[in-house]
Amino acid sequence: MTVTSSQPSGGALLVVSAHAGDFVWRAGGAIALAAERGQRAKVLCLSFGERGESARAWREGLRLDAIKELRRTEATGAAAALGAEIEFLDAGDYPLTETPELVDRIVRVYREVNPSVVLTHTLTDPYNGDHPAAARMALQARVLAQAVGYDAPGEPLGAPPVFFFEPHQPEQCDFKPNVLLDITPVFYRKRKAMECLAAQQHMWDYYTDLAKRRGVQLKRNAGPNLGLPHTTMGEAYVRLYPETTGTLA
């Protein structure tokens, strides 16, 4: 299991998130780290999570437009807490439908951002079909954005590495992390971002506890003498494409 405390220097970080809260729970630490290094961090929310991930708002009697605005406000505040910019495509959720038009919109974001790193969902999630749909479109758009002849503004993309962030129930999603990211210095920012998402308050402590558990695993895999603090906090990822390197470490 690889342990890393940073992403490639320079460039931009692009996070493709199915719903308005996903990027915070799963990748808030990575986003905050990138922002603190001075990298551009861009979150692309395909939907607001208005139908499937806003149960509290529905029970309180809010209507669809009001729920969308609520989730927009929450996610915008969370992105600001992490140091990221955010864009909403309002493509709808439950279901998030894969279409050529939506993939094309994602391609155009790739071309504009020109990311050095991409984060998105896993390709398997039996509990939420929107998540793998977002991942499939993110991967398809990445390939299309690399094509010189694809009709979209901007220069063709290089080959940014893609990391799948941790799903809510990893065991059921065949999630076996091979990257553990040390987010200890910025966890306070992730917690602040989580607390912007009042519609999903039940998730705050769950993801705080998960960061502690991943921090324990990070220390174990880093070896006994690296001086990591007892309170190390972590996030887990799976790298999709091979790492290219001149040195094995």
PDB file of C-alpha atoms in Angstrom:
ATOM      1  CA  MET A   1       0.000   0.000   0.000  1.00  0.00           C
ATOM      2  CA  THR A   2       1.454   3.302  -1.094  1.00  0.00           C
ATOM      3  CA  VAL A   3       1.540   6.224   1.313  1.00  0.00           C
ATOM      4  CA  THR A   4       1.675   9.746  -0.027  1.00  0.00           C
ATOM      5  CA  SER A   5       1.456  13.180   1.531  1.00  0.00           C
ATOM      6  CA  SER A   6       1.257  15.198  -1.654  1.00  0.00           C
ATOM      7  CA  GLN A   7       0.099  15.195  -5.236  1.00  0.00           C
ATOM      8  CA  PRO A   8       2.243  16.129  -8.230  1.00  0.00           C
ATOM      9  CA  SER A   9       3.506  19.669  -7.830  1.00  0.00           C
ATOM     10  CA  GLY A  10       1.893  22.415  -9.859  1.00  0.00           C
ATOM     11  CA  GLY A  11      -1.040  21.994 -12.166  1.00  0.00           C
ATOM     12  CA  ALA A  12      -4.648  21.854 -11.102  1.00  0.00           C
ATOM     13  CA  LEU A  13      -6.823  19.408  -9.206  1.00  0.00           C
ATOM     14  CA  LEU A  14     -10.209  18.509 -10.716  1.00  0.00           C
ATOM     15  CA  VAL A  15     -12.829  16.675  -8.665  1.00  0.00           C
ATOM     16  CA  VAL A  16     -15.847  15.234 -10.482  1.00  0.00           C
ATOM     17  CA  SER A  17     -18.594  14.809  -7.883  1.00  0.00           C
ATOM     18  CA  ALA A  18     -22.008  13.274  -8.535  1.00  0.00           C
ATOM     19  CA  HIS A  19     -23.750  15.260  -5.807  1.00  0.00           C
ATOM     20  CA  ALA A  20     -23.218  18.446  -3.856  1.00  0.00           C
ATOM     21  CA  GLY A  21     -21.753  16.791  -0.756  1.00  0.00           C
ATOM     22  CA  ASP A  22     -19.687  13.941  -2.164  1.00  0.00           C
ATOM     23  CA  PHE A  23     -16.512  15.927  -2.719  1.00  0.00           C
ATOM     24  CA  VAL A  24     -16.416  17.016   0.920  1.00  0.00           C
ATOM     25  CA  TRP A  25     -16.803  13.613   2.595  1.00  0.00           C
ATOM     26  CA  ARG A  26     -14.535  11.729   0.231  1.00  0.00           C
ATOM     27  CA  ALA A  27     -11.895  14.215  -0.932  1.00  0.00           C
ATOM     28  CA  GLY A  28     -12.040  17.315   1.261  1.00  0.00           C
ATOM     29  CA  GLY A  29      -8.554  16.723   2.602  1.00  0.00           C
ATOM     30  CA  ALA A  30      -6.997  16.311  -0.840  1.00  0.00           C
ATOM     31  CA  ILE A  31      -8.720  19.486  -2.026  1.00  0.00           C
ATOM     32  CA  ALA A  32      -7.536  21.506   0.976  1.00  0.00           C
ATOM     33  CA  LEU A  33      -3.960  20.235   0.592  1.00  0.00           C
ATOM     34  CA  ALA A  34      -3.895  21.249  -3.062  1.00  0.00           C
ATOM     35  CA  ALA A  35      -5.285  24.688  -2.257  1.00  0.00           C
ATOM     36  CA  GLU A  36      -2.716  25.250   0.496  1.00  0.00           C
ATOM     37  CA  ARG A  37       0.075  24.390  -1.955  1.00  0.00           C
ATOM     38  CA  GLY A  38      -1.230  27.124  -4.212  1.00  0.00           C
ATOM     39  CA  GLN A  39      -2.710  24.787  -6.806  1.00  0.00           C
ATOM     40  CA  ARG A  40      -5.987  25.516  -8.484  1.00  0.00           C
ATOM     41  CA  ALA A  41      -8.660  23.202  -7.079  1.00  0.00           C
ATOM     42  CA  LYS A  42     -11.878  22.865  -9.081  1.00  0.00           C
ATOM     43  CA  VAL A  43     -14.949  20.888  -8.015  1.00  0.00           C
ATOM     44  CA  LEU A  44     -17.433  19.919 -10.714  1.00  0.00           C
ATOM     45  CA  CYS A  45     -20.773  18.902  -9.186  1.00  0.00           C
ATOM     46  CA  LEU A  46     -22.922  17.096 -11.725  1.00  0.00           C
ATOM     47  CA  SER A  47     -26.041  17.509  -9.584  1.00  0.00           C
ATOM     48  CA  PHE A  48     -27.169  19.111  -6.339  1.00  0.00           C
ATOM     49  CA  GLY A  49     -28.166  15.779  -4.789  1.00  0.00           C
ATOM     50  CA  GLU A  50     -31.604  17.312  -4.559  1.00  0.00           C
ATOM     51  CA  ARG A  51     -33.695  14.140  -4.784  1.00  0.00           C
ATOM     52  CA  GLY A  52     -31.605  11.389  -3.267  1.00  0.00           C
ATOM     53  CA  GLU A  53     -29.388  13.107  -0.709  1.00  0.00           C
ATOM     54  CA  SER A  54     -31.608  15.815   0.769  1.00  0.00           C
ATOM     55  CA  ALA A  55     -34.093  13.789   2.804  1.00  0.00           C
ATOM     56  CA  ARG A  56     -34.122  16.238   5.693  1.00  0.00           C
ATOM     57  CA  ALA A  57     -35.103  19.133   3.430  1.00  0.00           C
ATOM     58  CA  TRP A  58     -37.929  17.125   1.841  1.00  0.00           C
ATOM     59  CA  ARG A  59     -39.251  16.154   5.279  1.00  0.00           C
ATOM     60  CA  GLU A  60     -39.200  19.802   6.292  1.00  0.00           C
ATOM     61  CA  GLY A  61     -41.547  20.540   3.390  1.00  0.00           C
ATOM     62  CA  LEU A  62     -39.183  22.307   0.997  1.00  0.00           C
ATOM     63  CA  ARG A  63     -39.886  22.102  -2.724  1.00  0.00           C
ATOM     64  CA  LEU A  64     -37.468  21.089  -5.442  1.00  0.00           C
ATOM     65  CA  ASP A  65     -36.216  24.551  -6.423  1.00  0.00           C
ATOM     66  CA  ALA A  66     -35.685  25.537  -2.787  1.00  0.00           C
ATOM     67  CA  ILE A  67     -33.793  22.314  -2.101  1.00  0.00           C
ATOM     68  CA  LYS A  68     -31.512  22.908  -5.070  1.00  0.00           C
ATOM     69  CA  GLU A  69     -30.749  26.396  -3.836  1.00  0.00           C
ATOM     70  CA  LEU A  70     -30.133  25.096  -0.318  1.00  0.00           C
ATOM     71  CA  ARG A  71     -27.669  22.473  -1.548  1.00  0.00           C
ATOM     72  CA  ARG A  72     -25.980  24.994  -3.841  1.00  0.00           C
ATOM     73  CA  THR A  73     -25.453  27.337  -0.901  1.00  0.00           C
ATOM     74  CA  GLU A  74     -24.134  24.553   1.334  1.00  0.00           C
ATOM     75  CA  ALA A  75     -21.733  23.162  -1.266  1.00  0.00           C
ATOM     76  CA  THR A  76     -20.483  26.616  -2.225  1.00  0.00           C
ATOM     77  CA  GLY A  77     -19.677  27.319   1.414  1.00  0.00           C
ATOM     78  CA  ALA A  78     -17.948  23.958   1.774  1.00  0.00           C
ATOM     79  CA  ALA A  79     -15.823  24.548  -1.327  1.00  0.00           C
ATOM     80  CA  ALA A  80     -14.809  27.962  -0.001  1.00  0.00           C
ATOM     81  CA  ALA A  81     -13.795  26.405   3.326  1.00  0.00           C
ATOM     82  CA  LEU A  82     -11.514  24.031   1.416  1.00  0.00           C
ATOM     83  CA  GLY A  83     -10.097  26.751  -0.836  1.00  0.00           C
ATOM     84  CA  ALA A  84     -11.728  25.441  -4.016  1.00  0.00           C
ATOM     85  CA  GLU A  85     -13.864  26.848  -6.781  1.00  0.00           C
ATOM     86  CA  ILE A  86     -17.048  25.000  -7.655  1.00  0.00           C
ATOM     87  CA  GLU A  87     -19.309  24.605 -10.684  1.00  0.00           C
ATOM     88  CA  PHE A  88     -22.737  22.953 -10.842  1.00  0.00           C
ATOM     89  CA  LEU A  89     -24.052  21.325 -14.004  1.00  0.00           C
ATOM     90  CA  ASP A  90     -27.542  20.704 -12.538  1.00  0.00           C
ATOM     91  CA  ALA A  91     -27.849  17.422 -14.456  1.00  0.00           C
ATOM     92  CA  GLY A  92     -30.308  15.889 -11.993  1.00  0.00           C
ATOM     93  CA  ASP A  93     -29.918  12.968  -9.612  1.00  0.00           C
ATOM     94  CA  TYR A  94     -31.696   9.720  -8.763  1.00  0.00           C
ATOM     95  CA  PRO A  95     -31.016   8.981 -11.515  1.00  0.00           C
ATOM     96  CA  LEU A  96     -28.014  10.826 -12.842  1.00  0.00           C
ATOM     97  CA  THR A  97     -28.439   9.999 -16.510  1.00  0.00           C
ATOM     98  CA  GLU A  98     -25.414   9.491 -18.741  1.00  0.00           C
ATOM     99  CA  THR A  99     -25.777  11.387 -22.011  1.00  0.00           C
ATOM    100  CA  PRO A 100     -23.380  12.488 -24.756  1.00  0.00           C
ATOM    101  CA  GLU A 101     -24.347  16.085 -24.022  1.00  0.00           C
ATOM    102  CA  LEU A 102     -23.349  15.792 -20.365  1.00  0.00           C
ATOM    103  CA  VAL A 103     -20.070  14.073 -21.243  1.00  0.00           C
ATOM    104  CA  ASP A 104     -19.333  16.913 -23.668  1.00  0.00           C
ATOM    105  CA  ARG A 105     -19.907  19.477 -20.915  1.00  0.00           C
ATOM    106  CA  ILE A 106     -17.405  17.597 -18.740  1.00  0.00           C
ATOM    107  CA  VAL A 107     -14.893  17.476 -21.617  1.00  0.00           C
ATOM    108  CA  ARG A 108     -15.054  21.259 -21.838  1.00  0.00           C
ATOM    109  CA  VAL A 109     -14.304  21.572 -18.131  1.00  0.00           C
ATOM    110  CA  TYR A 110     -11.299  19.259 -18.552  1.00  0.00           C
ATOM    111  CA  ARG A 111      -9.995  21.387 -21.409  1.00  0.00           C
ATOM    112  CA  GLU A 112     -10.479  24.607 -19.440  1.00  0.00           C
ATOM    113  CA  VAL A 113      -8.915  23.341 -16.191  1.00  0.00           C
ATOM    114  CA  ASN A 114      -6.197  21.124 -17.723  1.00  0.00           C
ATOM    115  CA  PRO A 115      -5.857  19.135 -14.492  1.00  0.00           C
ATOM    116  CA  SER A 116      -2.712  17.401 -13.315  1.00  0.00           C
ATOM    117  CA  VAL A 117      -4.817  15.168 -11.040  1.00  0.00           C
ATOM    118  CA  VAL A 118      -8.437  13.971 -11.265  1.00  0.00           C
ATOM    119  CA  LEU A 119     -10.505  12.614  -8.366  1.00  0.00           C
ATOM    120  CA  THR A 120     -13.865  10.916  -8.775  1.00  0.00           C
ATOM    121  CA  HIS A 121     -16.106   8.069  -7.602  1.00  0.00           C
ATOM    122  CA  THR A 122     -15.524   4.337  -7.821  1.00  0.00           C
ATOM    123  CA  LEU A 123     -16.935   2.396 -10.765  1.00  0.00           C
ATOM    124  CA  THR A 124     -18.874   0.093  -8.435  1.00  0.00           C
ATOM    125  CA  ASP A 125     -21.469   1.169  -5.877  1.00  0.00           C
ATOM    126  CA  PRO A 126     -24.538  -1.053  -5.433  1.00  0.00           C
ATOM    127  CA  TYR A 127     -26.108   1.524  -3.108  1.00  0.00           C
ATOM    128  CA  ASN A 128     -26.023   4.536  -5.400  1.00  0.00           C
ATOM    129  CA  GLY A 129     -26.004   4.275  -9.185  1.00  0.00           C
ATOM    130  CA  ASP A 130     -25.281   7.993  -9.558  1.00  0.00           C
ATOM    131  CA  HIS A 131     -21.752   7.492  -8.246  1.00  0.00           C
ATOM    132  CA  PRO A 132     -20.506   4.987 -10.849  1.00  0.00           C
ATOM    133  CA  ALA A 133     -22.383   6.942 -13.536  1.00  0.00           C
ATOM    134  CA  ALA A 134     -20.366  10.028 -12.591  1.00  0.00           C
ATOM    135  CA  ALA A 135     -17.145   8.002 -12.653  1.00  0.00           C
ATOM    136  CA  ARG A 136     -17.874   6.520 -16.084  1.00  0.00           C
ATOM    137  CA  MET A 137     -18.582   9.947 -17.531  1.00  0.00           C
ATOM    138  CA  ALA A 138     -15.491  11.440 -15.878  1.00  0.00           C
ATOM    139  CA  LEU A 139     -13.322   8.728 -17.439  1.00  0.00           C
ATOM    140  CA  GLN A 140     -14.944   8.973 -20.852  1.00  0.00           C
ATOM    141  CA  ALA A 141     -14.586  12.745 -20.840  1.00  0.00           C
ATOM    142  CA  ARG A 142     -10.906  12.449 -19.897  1.00  0.00           C
ATOM    143  CA  VAL A 143     -10.258  10.248 -22.941  1.00  0.00           C
ATOM    144  CA  LEU A 144     -12.182  12.546 -25.267  1.00  0.00           C
ATOM    145  CA  ALA A 145     -10.415  15.620 -23.902  1.00  0.00           C
ATOM    146  CA  GLN A 146      -7.103  14.002 -24.910  1.00  0.00           C
ATOM    147  CA  ALA A 147      -8.168  13.626 -28.540  1.00  0.00           C
ATOM    148  CA  VAL A 148      -6.629  16.280 -30.793  1.00  0.00           C
ATOM    149  CA  GLY A 149      -9.617  16.123 -33.125  1.00  0.00           C
ATOM    150  CA  TYR A 150     -12.340  16.440 -30.469  1.00  0.00           C
ATOM    151  CA  ASP A 151     -14.369  19.573 -31.128  1.00  0.00           C
ATOM    152  CA  ALA A 152     -14.038  21.554 -27.899  1.00  0.00           C
ATOM    153  CA  PRO A 153     -12.176  24.725 -26.971  1.00  0.00           C
ATOM    154  CA  GLY A 154      -8.713  24.483 -25.501  1.00  0.00           C
ATOM    155  CA  GLU A 155      -5.696  22.284 -25.978  1.00  0.00           C
ATOM    156  CA  PRO A 156      -5.846  18.479 -25.876  1.00  0.00           C
ATOM    157  CA  LEU A 157      -5.383  17.051 -22.409  1.00  0.00           C
ATOM    158  CA  GLY A 158      -2.284  15.150 -21.319  1.00  0.00           C
ATOM    159  CA  ALA A 159      -2.743  12.038 -19.196  1.00  0.00           C
ATOM    160  CA  PRO A 160      -3.617  13.181 -15.667  1.00  0.00           C
ATOM    161  CA  PRO A 161      -3.700  10.364 -13.105  1.00  0.00           C
ATOM    162  CA  VAL A 162      -7.154   9.425 -11.833  1.00  0.00           C
ATOM    163  CA  PHE A 163      -7.830   8.491  -8.218  1.00  0.00           C
ATOM    164  CA  PHE A 164     -11.099   6.968  -7.013  1.00  0.00           C
ATOM    165  CA  PHE A 165     -12.081   8.290  -3.597  1.00  0.00           C
ATOM    166  CA  GLU A 166     -13.578   6.141  -0.868  1.00  0.00           C
ATOM    167  CA  PRO A 167     -17.263   5.195  -1.151  1.00  0.00           C
ATOM    168  CA  HIS A 168     -19.569   5.216   1.853  1.00  0.00           C
ATOM    169  CA  GLN A 169     -19.633   1.422   2.159  1.00  0.00           C
ATOM    170  CA  PRO A 170     -16.245   0.371   0.760  1.00  0.00           C
ATOM    171  CA  GLU A 171     -16.550  -3.353   1.386  1.00  0.00           C
ATOM    172  CA  GLN A 172     -19.600  -3.576  -0.868  1.00  0.00           C
ATOM    173  CA  CYS A 173     -17.896  -1.533  -3.581  1.00  0.00           C
ATOM    174  CA  ASP A 174     -14.764  -3.707  -3.825  1.00  0.00           C
ATOM    175  CA  PHE A 175     -12.727  -0.700  -2.691  1.00  0.00           C
ATOM    176  CA  LYS A 176      -9.152  -1.729  -1.854  1.00  0.00           C
ATOM    177  CA  PRO A 177      -7.099   1.442  -1.335  1.00  0.00           C
ATOM    178  CA  ASN A 178      -3.549   1.584  -2.619  1.00  0.00           C
ATOM    179  CA  VAL A 179      -2.960   5.229  -1.699  1.00  0.00           C
ATOM    180  CA  LEU A 180      -3.296   6.737   1.770  1.00  0.00           C
ATOM    181  CA  LEU A 181      -3.146  10.513   1.903  1.00  0.00           C
ATOM    182  CA  ASP A 182      -2.014  12.326   5.064  1.00  0.00           C
ATOM    183  CA  ILE A 183      -4.538  15.126   5.594  1.00  0.00           C
ATOM    184  CA  THR A 184      -3.589  15.904   9.199  1.00  0.00           C
ATOM    185  CA  PRO A 185      -2.506  19.527   8.563  1.00  0.00           C
ATOM    186  CA  VAL A 186      -5.788  20.412   6.852  1.00  0.00           C
ATOM    187  CA  PHE A 187      -8.318  18.202   8.599  1.00  0.00           C
ATOM    188  CA  TYR A 188      -9.706  21.200  10.466  1.00  0.00           C
ATOM    189  CA  ARG A 189     -10.625  22.672   7.065  1.00  0.00           C
ATOM    190  CA  LYS A 190     -12.316  19.453   6.018  1.00  0.00           C
ATOM    191  CA  ARG A 191     -14.328  19.402   9.235  1.00  0.00           C
ATOM    192  CA  LYS A 192     -15.325  23.038   8.687  1.00  0.00           C
ATOM    193  CA  ALA A 193     -16.452  22.148   5.160  1.00  0.00           C
ATOM    194  CA  MET A 194     -18.447  19.174   6.453  1.00  0.00           C
ATOM    195  CA  GLU A 195     -20.224  21.443   8.901  1.00  0.00           C
ATOM    196  CA  CYS A 196     -21.397  23.571   5.966  1.00  0.00           C
ATOM    197  CA  LEU A 197     -23.543  20.601   4.870  1.00  0.00           C
ATOM    198  CA  ALA A 198     -26.370  20.864   7.380  1.00  0.00           C
ATOM    199  CA  ALA A 199     -28.632  18.778   5.144  1.00  0.00           C
ATOM    200  CA  GLN A 200     -26.385  15.779   5.893  1.00  0.00           C
ATOM    201  CA  GLN A 201     -25.380  16.461   9.485  1.00  0.00           C
ATOM    202  CA  HIS A 202     -25.518  12.745  10.277  1.00  0.00           C
ATOM    203  CA  MET A 203     -22.347  12.314   8.171  1.00  0.00           C
ATOM    204  CA  TRP A 204     -20.076  14.702  10.087  1.00  0.00           C
ATOM    205  CA  ASP A 205     -18.914  12.345  12.809  1.00  0.00           C
ATOM    206  CA  TYR A 206     -18.895   9.313  10.505  1.00  0.00           C
ATOM    207  CA  TYR A 207     -16.303  10.891   8.237  1.00  0.00           C
ATOM    208  CA  THR A 208     -14.306  12.269  11.159  1.00  0.00           C
ATOM    209  CA  ASP A 209     -14.044   8.738  12.556  1.00  0.00           C
ATOM    210  CA  LEU A 210     -13.149   7.370   9.114  1.00  0.00           C
ATOM    211  CA  ALA A 211     -10.288   9.878   8.820  1.00  0.00           C
ATOM    212  CA  LYS A 212      -8.963   8.663  12.171  1.00  0.00           C
ATOM    213  CA  ARG A 213      -9.073   5.025  11.056  1.00  0.00           C
ATOM    214  CA  ARG A 214      -7.355   5.776   7.763  1.00  0.00           C
ATOM    215  CA  GLY A 215      -4.776   7.769   9.725  1.00  0.00           C
ATOM    216  CA  VAL A 216      -3.989   4.705  11.839  1.00  0.00           C
ATOM    217  CA  GLN A 217      -3.521   2.658   8.663  1.00  0.00           C
ATOM    218  CA  LEU A 218      -1.362   5.383   7.151  1.00  0.00           C
ATOM    219  CA  LYS A 219       0.998   5.302  10.143  1.00  0.00           C
ATOM    220  CA  ARG A 220       1.204   1.517  10.017  1.00  0.00           C
ATOM    221  CA  ASN A 221       2.115   1.511   6.333  1.00  0.00           C
ATOM    222  CA  ALA A 222       4.553   4.405   6.655  1.00  0.00           C
ATOM    223  CA  GLY A 223       6.757   2.508   9.086  1.00  0.00           C
ATOM    224  CA  PRO A 224       7.470   3.047  12.780  1.00  0.00           C
ATOM    225  CA  ASN A 225      10.057   5.818  12.649  1.00  0.00           C
ATOM    226  CA  LEU A 226       8.647   8.633  10.529  1.00  0.00           C
ATOM    227  CA  GLY A 227       7.490  10.707  13.466  1.00  0.00           C
ATOM    228  CA  LEU A 228       3.842  10.900  12.402  1.00  0.00           C
ATOM    229  CA  PRO A 229       1.615  12.304  15.149  1.00  0.00           C
ATOM    230  CA  HIS A 230      -0.699  10.094  17.141  1.00  0.00           C
ATOM    231  CA  THR A 231      -3.621  12.065  15.731  1.00  0.00           C
ATOM    232  CA  THR A 232      -2.751  11.434  12.073  1.00  0.00           C
ATOM    233  CA  MET A 233      -5.808  11.809   9.822  1.00  0.00           C
ATOM    234  CA  GLY A 234      -6.072  10.217   6.407  1.00  0.00           C
ATOM    235  CA  GLU A 235      -8.063   9.702   3.223  1.00  0.00           C
ATOM    236  CA  ALA A 236      -7.986   6.542   1.110  1.00  0.00           C
ATOM    237  CA  TYR A 237      -7.819   6.323  -2.687  1.00  0.00           C
ATOM    238  CA  VAL A 238      -7.410   3.830  -5.505  1.00  0.00           C
ATOM    239  CA  ARG A 239      -5.174   4.886  -8.376  1.00  0.00           C
ATOM    240  CA  LEU A 240      -6.638   3.762 -11.702  1.00  0.00           C
ATOM    241  CA  TYR A 241      -3.762   4.145 -14.159  1.00  0.00           C
ATOM    242  CA  PRO A 242      -0.154   2.996 -13.562  1.00  0.00           C
ATOM    243  CA  GLU A 243       2.275   5.391 -11.962  1.00  0.00           C
ATOM    244  CA  THR A 244       5.199   6.280 -14.219  1.00  0.00           C
ATOM    245  CA  THR A 245       8.482   6.669 -12.398  1.00  0.00           C
ATOM    246  CA  GLY A 246      12.227   6.304 -12.723  1.00  0.00           C
ATOM    247  CA  THR A 247      12.625   5.237  -9.105  1.00  0.00           C
ATOM    248  CA  LEU A 248      10.863   2.535  -7.122  1.00  0.00           C
ATOM    249  CA  ALA A 249      10.090   3.730  -3.620  1.00  0.00           C
TER     250      ALA A 249
END
